[in-house]
XYZ file of C-alpha atoms in Angstrom:
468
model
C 65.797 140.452 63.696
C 68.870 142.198 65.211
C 70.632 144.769 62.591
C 73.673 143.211 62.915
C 71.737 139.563 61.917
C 70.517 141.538 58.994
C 74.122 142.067 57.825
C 75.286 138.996 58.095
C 75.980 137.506 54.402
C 75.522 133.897 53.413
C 79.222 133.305 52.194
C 78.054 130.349 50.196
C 74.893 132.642 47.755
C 75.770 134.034 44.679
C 78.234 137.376 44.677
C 76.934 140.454 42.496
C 79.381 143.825 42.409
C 79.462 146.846 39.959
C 82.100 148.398 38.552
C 80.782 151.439 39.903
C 80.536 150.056 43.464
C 84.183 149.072 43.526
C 85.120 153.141 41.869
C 82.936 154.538 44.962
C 84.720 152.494 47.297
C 88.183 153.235 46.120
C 87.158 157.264 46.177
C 85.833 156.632 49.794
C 88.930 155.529 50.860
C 89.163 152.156 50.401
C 86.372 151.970 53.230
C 85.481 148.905 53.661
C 81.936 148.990 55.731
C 80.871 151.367 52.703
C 81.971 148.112 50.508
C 80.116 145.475 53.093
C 76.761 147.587 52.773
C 77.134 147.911 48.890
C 77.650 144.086 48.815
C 74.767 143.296 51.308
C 72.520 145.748 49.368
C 73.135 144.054 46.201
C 72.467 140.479 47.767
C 69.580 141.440 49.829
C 68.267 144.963 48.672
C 68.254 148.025 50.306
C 65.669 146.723 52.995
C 67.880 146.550 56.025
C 68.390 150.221 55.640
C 64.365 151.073 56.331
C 64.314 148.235 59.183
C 67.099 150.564 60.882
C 65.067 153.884 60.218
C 67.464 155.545 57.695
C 67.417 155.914 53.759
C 69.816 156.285 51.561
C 71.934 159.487 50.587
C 71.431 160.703 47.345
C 73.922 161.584 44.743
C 74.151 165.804 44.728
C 71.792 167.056 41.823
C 74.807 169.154 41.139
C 77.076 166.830 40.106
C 74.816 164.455 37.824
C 73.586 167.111 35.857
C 76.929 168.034 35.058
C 77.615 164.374 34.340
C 74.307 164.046 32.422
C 75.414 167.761 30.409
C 78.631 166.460 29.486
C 77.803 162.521 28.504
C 74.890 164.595 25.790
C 77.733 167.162 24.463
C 80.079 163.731 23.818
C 76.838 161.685 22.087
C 76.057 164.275 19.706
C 79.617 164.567 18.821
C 80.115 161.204 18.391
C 76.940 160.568 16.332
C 78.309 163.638 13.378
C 81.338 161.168 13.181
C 80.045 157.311 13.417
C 77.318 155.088 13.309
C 75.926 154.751 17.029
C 73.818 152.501 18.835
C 72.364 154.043 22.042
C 71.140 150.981 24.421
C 70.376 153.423 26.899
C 67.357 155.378 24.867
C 66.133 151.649 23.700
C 66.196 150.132 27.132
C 62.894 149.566 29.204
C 63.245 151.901 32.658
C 63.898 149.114 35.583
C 64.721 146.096 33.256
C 67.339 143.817 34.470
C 68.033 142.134 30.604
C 70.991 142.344 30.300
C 72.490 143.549 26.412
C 75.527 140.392 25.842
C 74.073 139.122 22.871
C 73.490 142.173 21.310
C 77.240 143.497 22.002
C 78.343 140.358 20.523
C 76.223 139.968 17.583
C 77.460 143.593 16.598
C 81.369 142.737 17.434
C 80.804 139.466 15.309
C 78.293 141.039 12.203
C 81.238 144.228 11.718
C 82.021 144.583 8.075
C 85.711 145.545 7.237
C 86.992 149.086 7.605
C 83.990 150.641 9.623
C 83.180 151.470 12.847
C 80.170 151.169 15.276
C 80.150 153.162 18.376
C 77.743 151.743 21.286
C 76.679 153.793 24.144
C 75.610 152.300 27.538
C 75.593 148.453 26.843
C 74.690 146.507 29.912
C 77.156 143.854 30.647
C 76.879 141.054 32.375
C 79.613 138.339 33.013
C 80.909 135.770 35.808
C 84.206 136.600 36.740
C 85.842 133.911 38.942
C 82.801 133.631 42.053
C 81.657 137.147 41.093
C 78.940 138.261 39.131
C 79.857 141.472 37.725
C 76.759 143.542 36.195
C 77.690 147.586 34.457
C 76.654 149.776 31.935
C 79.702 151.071 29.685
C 79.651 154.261 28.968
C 81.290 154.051 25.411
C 82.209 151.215 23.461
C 84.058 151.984 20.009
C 84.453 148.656 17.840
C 86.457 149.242 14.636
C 87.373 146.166 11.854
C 90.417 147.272 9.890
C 90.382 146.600 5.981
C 91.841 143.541 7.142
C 89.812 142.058 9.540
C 91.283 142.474 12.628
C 88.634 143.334 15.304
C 89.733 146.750 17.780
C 88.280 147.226 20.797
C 88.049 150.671 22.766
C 86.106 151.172 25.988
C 85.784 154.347 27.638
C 84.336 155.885 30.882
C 82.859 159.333 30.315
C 83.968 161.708 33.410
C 82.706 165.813 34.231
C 86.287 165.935 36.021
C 88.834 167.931 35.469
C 91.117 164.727 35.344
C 91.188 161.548 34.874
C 91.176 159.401 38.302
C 92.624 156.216 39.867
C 89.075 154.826 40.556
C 88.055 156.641 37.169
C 90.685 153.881 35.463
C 89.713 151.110 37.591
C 86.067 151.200 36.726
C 87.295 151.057 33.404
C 89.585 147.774 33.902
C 86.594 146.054 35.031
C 84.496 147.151 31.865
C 87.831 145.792 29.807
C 88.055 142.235 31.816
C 84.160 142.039 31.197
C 83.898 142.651 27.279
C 87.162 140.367 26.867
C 85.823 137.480 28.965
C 82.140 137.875 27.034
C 84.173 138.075 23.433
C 86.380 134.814 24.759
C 83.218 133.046 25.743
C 81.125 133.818 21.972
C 84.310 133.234 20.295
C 85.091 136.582 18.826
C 88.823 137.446 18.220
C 90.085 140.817 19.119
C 93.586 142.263 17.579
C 93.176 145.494 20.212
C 91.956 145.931 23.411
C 92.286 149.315 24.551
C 90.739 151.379 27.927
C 90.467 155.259 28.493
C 88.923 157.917 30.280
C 87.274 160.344 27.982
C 86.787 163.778 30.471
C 85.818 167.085 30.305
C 89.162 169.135 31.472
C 89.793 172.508 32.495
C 86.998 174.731 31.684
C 89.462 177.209 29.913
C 91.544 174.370 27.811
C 95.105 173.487 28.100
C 95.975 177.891 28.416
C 95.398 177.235 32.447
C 97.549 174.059 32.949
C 101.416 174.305 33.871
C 103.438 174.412 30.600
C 104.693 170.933 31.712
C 101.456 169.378 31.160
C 100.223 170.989 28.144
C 101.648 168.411 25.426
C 100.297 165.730 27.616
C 97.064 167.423 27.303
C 97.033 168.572 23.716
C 97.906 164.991 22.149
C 94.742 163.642 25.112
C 92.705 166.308 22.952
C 93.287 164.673 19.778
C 92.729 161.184 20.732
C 89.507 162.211 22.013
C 88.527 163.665 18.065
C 90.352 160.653 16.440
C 88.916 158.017 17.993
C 85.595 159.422 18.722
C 85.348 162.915 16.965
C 84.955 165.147 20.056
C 86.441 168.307 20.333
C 85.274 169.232 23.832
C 86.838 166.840 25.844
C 90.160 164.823 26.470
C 90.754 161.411 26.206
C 93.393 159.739 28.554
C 94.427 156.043 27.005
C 95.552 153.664 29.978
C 99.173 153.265 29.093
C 99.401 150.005 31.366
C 96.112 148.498 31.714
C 97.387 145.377 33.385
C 98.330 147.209 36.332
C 94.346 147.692 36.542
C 93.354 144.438 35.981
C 96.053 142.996 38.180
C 93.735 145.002 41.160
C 90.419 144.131 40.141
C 91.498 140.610 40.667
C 93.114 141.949 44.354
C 90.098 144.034 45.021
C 87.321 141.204 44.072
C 87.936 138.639 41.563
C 91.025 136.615 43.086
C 90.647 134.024 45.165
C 92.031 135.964 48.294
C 90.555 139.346 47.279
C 89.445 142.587 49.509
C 85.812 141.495 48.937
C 86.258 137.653 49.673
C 87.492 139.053 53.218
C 85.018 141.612 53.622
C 82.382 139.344 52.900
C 83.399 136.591 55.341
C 84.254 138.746 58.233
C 81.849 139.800 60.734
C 79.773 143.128 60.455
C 80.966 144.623 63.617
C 84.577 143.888 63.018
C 84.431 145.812 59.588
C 86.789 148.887 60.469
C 85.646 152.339 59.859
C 85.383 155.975 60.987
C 83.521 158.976 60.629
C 85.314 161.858 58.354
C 83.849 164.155 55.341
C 84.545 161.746 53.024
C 81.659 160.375 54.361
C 79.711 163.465 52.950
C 79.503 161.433 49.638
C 78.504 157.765 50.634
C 75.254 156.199 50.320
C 75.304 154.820 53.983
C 75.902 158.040 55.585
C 72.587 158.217 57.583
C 73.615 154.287 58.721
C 77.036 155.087 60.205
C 76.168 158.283 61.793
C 73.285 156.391 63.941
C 75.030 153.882 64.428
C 77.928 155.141 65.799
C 75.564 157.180 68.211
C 73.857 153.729 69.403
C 77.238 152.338 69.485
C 78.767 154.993 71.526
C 81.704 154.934 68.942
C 85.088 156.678 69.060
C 84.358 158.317 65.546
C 82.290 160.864 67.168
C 85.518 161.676 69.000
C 86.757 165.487 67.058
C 89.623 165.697 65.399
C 90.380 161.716 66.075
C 92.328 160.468 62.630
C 91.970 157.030 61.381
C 95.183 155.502 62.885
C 94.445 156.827 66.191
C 91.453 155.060 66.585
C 92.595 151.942 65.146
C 95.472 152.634 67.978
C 92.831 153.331 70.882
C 90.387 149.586 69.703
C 93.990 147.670 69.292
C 94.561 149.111 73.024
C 91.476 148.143 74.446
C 89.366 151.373 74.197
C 85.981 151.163 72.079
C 83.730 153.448 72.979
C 83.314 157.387 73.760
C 82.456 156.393 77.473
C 85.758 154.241 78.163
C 87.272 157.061 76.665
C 86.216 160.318 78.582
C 86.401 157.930 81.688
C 90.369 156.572 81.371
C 91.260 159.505 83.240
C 89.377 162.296 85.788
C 89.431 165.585 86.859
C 91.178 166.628 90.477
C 88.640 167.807 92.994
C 87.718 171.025 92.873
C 90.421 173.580 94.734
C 92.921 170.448 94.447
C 96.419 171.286 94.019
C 97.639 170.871 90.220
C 95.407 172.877 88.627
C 91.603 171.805 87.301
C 93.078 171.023 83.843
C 95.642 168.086 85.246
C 94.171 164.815 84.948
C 94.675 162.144 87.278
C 94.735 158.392 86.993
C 92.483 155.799 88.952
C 95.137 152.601 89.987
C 92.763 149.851 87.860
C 93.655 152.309 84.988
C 96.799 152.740 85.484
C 98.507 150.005 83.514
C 96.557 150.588 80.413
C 96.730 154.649 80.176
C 100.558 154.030 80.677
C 100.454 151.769 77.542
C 98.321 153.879 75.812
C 100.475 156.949 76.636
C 103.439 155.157 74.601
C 101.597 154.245 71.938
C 101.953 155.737 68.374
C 100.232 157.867 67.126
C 97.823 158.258 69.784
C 100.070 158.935 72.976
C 100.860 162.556 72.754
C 97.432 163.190 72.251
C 95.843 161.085 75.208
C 94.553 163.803 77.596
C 93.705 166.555 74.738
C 91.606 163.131 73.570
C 89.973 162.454 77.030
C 89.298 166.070 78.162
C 86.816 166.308 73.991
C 85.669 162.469 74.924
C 84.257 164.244 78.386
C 82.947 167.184 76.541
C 80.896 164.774 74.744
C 80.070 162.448 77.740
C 78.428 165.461 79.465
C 76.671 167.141 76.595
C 75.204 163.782 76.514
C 73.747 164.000 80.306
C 76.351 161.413 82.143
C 77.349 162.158 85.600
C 80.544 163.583 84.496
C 82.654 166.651 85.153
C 84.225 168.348 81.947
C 86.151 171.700 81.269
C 84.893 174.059 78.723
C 87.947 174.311 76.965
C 90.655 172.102 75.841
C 93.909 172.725 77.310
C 97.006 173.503 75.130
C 99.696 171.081 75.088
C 103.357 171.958 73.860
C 104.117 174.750 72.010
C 101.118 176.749 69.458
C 102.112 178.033 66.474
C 100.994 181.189 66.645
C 103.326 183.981 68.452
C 102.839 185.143 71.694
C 101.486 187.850 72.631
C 101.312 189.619 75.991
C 101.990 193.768 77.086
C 105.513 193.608 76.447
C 106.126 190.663 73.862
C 104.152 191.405 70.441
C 101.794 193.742 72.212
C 99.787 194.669 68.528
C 99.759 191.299 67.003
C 97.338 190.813 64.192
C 96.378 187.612 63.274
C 94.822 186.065 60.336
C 92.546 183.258 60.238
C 91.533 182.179 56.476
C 88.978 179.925 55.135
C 88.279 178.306 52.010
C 85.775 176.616 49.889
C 85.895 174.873 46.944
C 83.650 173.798 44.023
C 83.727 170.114 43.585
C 83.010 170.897 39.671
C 84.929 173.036 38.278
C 87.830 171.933 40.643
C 88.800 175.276 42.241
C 88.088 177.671 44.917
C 84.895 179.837 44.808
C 85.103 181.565 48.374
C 87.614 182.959 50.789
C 86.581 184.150 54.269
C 88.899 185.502 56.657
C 88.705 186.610 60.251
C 91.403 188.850 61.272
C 91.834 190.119 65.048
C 94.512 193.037 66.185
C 95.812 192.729 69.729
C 95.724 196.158 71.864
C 98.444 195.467 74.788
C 98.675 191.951 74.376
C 95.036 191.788 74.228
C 92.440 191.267 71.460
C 90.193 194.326 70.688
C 87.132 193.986 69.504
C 87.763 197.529 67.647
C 90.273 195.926 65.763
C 88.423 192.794 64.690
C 87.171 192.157 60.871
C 85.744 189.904 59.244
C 86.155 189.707 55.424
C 84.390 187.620 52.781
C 84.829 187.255 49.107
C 82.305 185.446 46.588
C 83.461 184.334 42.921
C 80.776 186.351 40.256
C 79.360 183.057 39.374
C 80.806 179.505 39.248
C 84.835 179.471 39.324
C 84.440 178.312 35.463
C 87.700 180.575 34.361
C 91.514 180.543 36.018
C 90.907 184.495 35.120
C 87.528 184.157 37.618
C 89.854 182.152 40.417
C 92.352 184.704 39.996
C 90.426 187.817 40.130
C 89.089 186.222 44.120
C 92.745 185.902 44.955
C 93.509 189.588 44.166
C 90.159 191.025 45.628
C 90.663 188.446 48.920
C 94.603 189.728 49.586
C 93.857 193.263 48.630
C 90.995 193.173 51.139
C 93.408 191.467 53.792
């Protein structure tokens, strides 16, 4: 069967999602072939993926130890302070039970004035069409002297802040536990969602004076409510705001996922960029887009340009490179002036006036050819892109900045600690308008160790500008 067969979903089957799923696809972007595949995978498994010869991309070791580092500093906090129930360490590896019953029972059983803390209960609840599956990370369920029932569910983050999709996750977790609780009958007084998260590595000393409070009163709600001291807990001011787009983003009836499961595989928008780097159907798009010929292998091509170039009529990298050609060789014009067949005419003129692609048409078609002929087509193609417009670096010729130095920098940073671990630089003198390779360095500094401090961060920003 045909890939694109294989991705076809029965509109009328039963719907599964994950709070997590929905989180991944709001930090991708909003992209929604990543949510299509997620929804076909949890419908049909992952086997379409091996029929098309790729696998899956892993989650960076990295990051889930320092997830996995973090969630164990939390638990043994929590357990010094309250009773805890860990469903995780009691659960069967690869069961699909789901723990409802149990969550209930405990909400229900609660004597006045204590407090149970759960960690990783498995939910499992219809919402609207959905089916809506998720492990909570913590659940803190505390009966007041007078028997009022309060709710707090929390999503435990190694971030440095708490996120948009962090909060979201959350608001599904929230809409899950209240629907269960409505269902068994259990009355809650106090429903609350937060983001309990690591922070800066050297505390609320390297955040901007304006932020501090905000930060030190997140710090105590964090050892209130669950008796941690080394983390922060953000409490969702306006949770409805949340909910009100879990029911936009899948559980209304006119939501994102209602449309992206209806519509047709190969009309699903996307495009190649490093957010990619992160998503589980990396391997998938990249082949397919090199079967498909697609415009995301186009450089340097941003989203709304390509969704300019398929709105105009162009698909694919070979329409592209082939909208207009190179003069003859020795033709007057220079080699680098493209000309226009007559068929093409009438749609490179409407392209050419088209936002936000139009300025950029023949720097577009001259990488498009690039591409075309790497690839072996009978194609002609310069070895350079020409400049359009003005640069924005100075000139610099015998006469008009003759010495000009210039400075190109590079950085990288660590997607843990949430700052910068590296700077490179290349810097190039000009001799008589000319660059010498005498006067060309190339200068590199490395953080002692992960970028854990603001002093470490700091210290590579003097040592990188002394250097320059």
């Amino acid at each position: 069967m045909d890939i694109v067969q294989r991705l076809q979903l029965d509109t009328t089957a039963s719907r599964q999602i994950s709070p997590t799923d929905v989180s991944q696809y709001i930090r991708l972007e909003q992209c929604q072939r990543y949510l299509r595949l997620r929804l076909t995978e949890r419908a049909n498994g992952n086997r379409f993926l091996r029929e098309y010869g790729v696998t899956p991309q892993s989650i960076p070791p990295l990051l889930t130890r320092s997830g996995a580092d973090f969630e164990q500093r939390v638990a043994e906090s929590v357990q010094q302070r309250f009773p805890v129930r860990d469903f995780a360490a009691d659960r069967t590896p690869g069961t699909s039970l789901n723990d409802n019953d149990e969550v209930v029972r405990l909400a229900r059983e609660l004597v006045d004035g204590s407090v149970q803390v759960l960690f990783q209960p498995r939910l499992q609840v219809d919402l609207g069409a959905w089916r809506v599956r998720g492990d909570v990370d913590i659940l803190r369920l505390e009966r007041d002297t007078a028997g009022a029932l309060h709710v707090h569910i929390a999503d435990m983050k190694s971030s440095t802040a708490a996120r948009v999709e962090h909060r979201l996750q959350v608001a599904f977790y929230l809409e899950m536990l209240e629907e269960l609780l409505r269902q068994s009958t259990v009355a809650v007084a106090v429903i609350e969602m937060g983001i309990l998260y690591r922070g800066p590595a050297d505390g609320v000393e390297a955040i901007p004076e304006s932020e501090r409070a905000i930060q030190e009163l997140q710090r105590e709600a964090a050892a209130q409510l669950f008796g941690v001291g080394d983390g922060l807990l953000e409490v969702v001011e306006d949770p409805e705001s949340y909910r009100g787009s879990v029911r936009d983003l899948v559980t209304g009836p006119a939501s994102t996922a209602e449309k992206v499961i209806e519509a047709n595989f190969e009309d699903i928008f996307y495009h190649l960029s490093y957010k990619c780097d992160g998503c589980l159907y990396n391997e998938f798009c990249m082949k397919w887009s090199a079967e498909k010929d697609d415009l995301s292998l186009l450089p340097h091509l941003r989203p709304e340009e390509k969704t300019a170039l398929l709105r105009g009529g162009v698909g694919t990298m070979q329409e592209m490179a082939t909208l207009k050609d190179l003069p003859a060789r020795g033709a007057a014009g220079g080699a680098a002036e493209l000309i226009v067949e007559p068929a093409k005419e009438p749609l490179v003129r409407r392209l050419s006036t088209t936002w936000p692609v139009g300025p950029r048409l023949d720097e577009l078609i001259h990488r498009a050819r690039r591409y075309r002929k790497m690839k072996k087509d009978p194609i002609e193609a310069l070895n350079y892109i020409p400049s359009r417009g003005y640069g924005s670096l100075p000139y610099s010729d015998a006469l008009q900045n003759p010495n000009l130095v210039r400075v190109y920098i590079d950085a990288q940073h660590d997607y843990l600690q949430d700052r910068i671990y590296l700077l490179g630089a290349l810097v190039t003198g000009s001799k008589d308008g000319k660059e010498a390779p005498e006067r060309r360095r190339d200068i590199v500094e490395l953080s002692d160790g992960p970028p854990d401090s603001t002093k470490k961060e700091r210290l590579l920003f003097v040592n990188f500008s002394q250097e320059i």
